[in-house]
Amino acid sequence: MMLTPGLRFNEIGHLTIEGLDAVSLAKEYGTPLYVINEKLIRNNCKRYTSFISDNFKAGSFPCYASKALSCLEIYRVMKEENMGVDVVSGGELYTALKAGFPSERIFFHGNNKTPDELNMAVKNNVGRVIVDSLTELQTLNEIAIELNCKVKIGLRIKPGIEAHTHDYIKTGQIDSKFGFSIENGEALSAVKTALNCSNLELCQLHCHIGSQIFDTQPFADAVEVMLGFFAKIYSETGIWIKELNLGGGLGARYIDTDSPLEIEEYLTPVANALHEACQKMNIPEPVFHIEPGRSIVGEAGTTLYTVGNIKEIENVRTYVSVDGGMADNIRYALYKADYTVLNASRSSGNILNNATIAGKCCESGDLIQEGVDLIKPEVGDTLAVLTTGAYNYSMASNYNRSLKPAMIMVNDCTHRLIIKRETYDDVLKNDI
Ligand code: LLP
């Protein structure tokens, strides 16, 4: 049985998270409940920051991709851990700023930022705006002229490497709504346009090759392709771009058979590829950034639910229905994503094989997971779904007017509420 870091079973057969009894947490805060392991998040950040400061040029730092999990407390933790953050919307930017996150360490992404969002970013002096289209270049330059300032930008580049979990191919990536492709020349022409924008300073080239990747090779390849492009820009314009941003993508462990790389195992070949390519191509070493999301917060999250009913349909399957579902975790409905589901109330007993864990939304596809083997639950038991720290709360909805769950942070046997459970009135608050 897979357990994520910080999880154990105690002497009364209950799951514990950072030494805290999950069944007691479920009782105290109610369910569904997102439980976030602060210690693990901080430790992951420290591993990223220390590897990067030891192995890359001065000024390099990792930016937490806050689309994975965005709330005030996360940005406070990231600030304390000396991370940068990547935001992709006015909402994430607003949250980061409200949390007191230093604006110069915020990188603002998005393939279709609105003029309002760009204005907000410039007025708040974000560190970099990662520009994604020619229209955005023009709009941003106009905003900068109007506000009489110079805006530091990056450009989102499609390096022609597409990475999937176990498989990656090197063609076909032109077909993406994000960025400028190297292959067809649009990236070079965007660089030239950017260099001619009076109030923009082109500092960075950025690429993001995919998410939940278990391989090092596509990252190393991306570094090589990007640095080759740096050299091409130099030969065409006489300018060296100062920063390389490799985006996110390192995978997390969801089920037993997943074997994601350790943070250092992933960064070592990236650092080697960067140093080798710089030497081979005689390129000054750029400042290095990456944007890990899932690998920082994924395994740090556990969702607790209460079993409401169990339907054994003879010769068909057994549905175990819980008090949450696709409104708090849409990843199975959307991607058929794998999850480990445990009975947090029992560590021994008969096994229920091949169970379907269903949610409470009015939709047959509202499932958390199928084919689950777990200790036979009874109504009222607490179920734990592991590795729900990334892209669960951040993709949560109010479907069926579901209330978004509470979130707590746990660390060394302590727990604190960081997001309150929504109330019916919260859901009504914008209705007129
Ligand atoms: N940087 C950029 C520009 C990105 O687009 C992303 C993710 C990241 C960084 C962070 O990637 P990570 O380290 O978390 O793999 N909703 C999907 C994931 C979408 C990821 C989109 N971009 C899911 O639930 O699996």
Coordinates of C-alpha atoms in Angstrom, one line a residue, residues 3 11 13 39 45 47-48 69 81 93 113 147 161-162 177 190 194 211 244 250 259 333 335 348 357 364 384 415 418:
L3 CA 1.7 6.1 1.7
E11 CA -2.0 1.8 17.2
G13 CA -5.7 1.5 13.2
K39 CA 6.7 20.4 6.5
C45 CA 11.2 24.2 -1.5
R47 CA 15.6 21.1 -1.9
Y48 CA 14.9 23.2 -5.0
L69 CA -2.5 25.4 -5.2
E81 CA 11.2 29.8 1.8
L93 CA -1.6 37.8 -8.7
K113 CA -3.9 38.2 -20.3
L147 CA 2.8 54.5 -17.2
I161 CA 9.6 19.1 -27.4
E162 CA 6.4 17.7 -26.1
K177 CA -2.1 27.9 -27.9
A190 CA 8.9 37.8 -31.7
A194 CA 10.4 42.6 -28.4
S211 CA 3.4 18.1 -16.6
L244 CA 16.4 30.7 -19.2
L250 CA 8.3 17.1 -12.5
S259 CA 8.2 6.4 -9.6
A333 CA -13.5 12.9 -14.3
Y335 CA -8.2 13.0 -17.0
S348 CA -7.0 -4.2 9.2
I357 CA -15.4 5.6 -5.0
S364 CA -22.6 9.4 -13.2
A384 CA -8.3 9.3 2.5
H415 CA -2.8 21.8 12.7
I418 CA -5.9 28.1 6.3

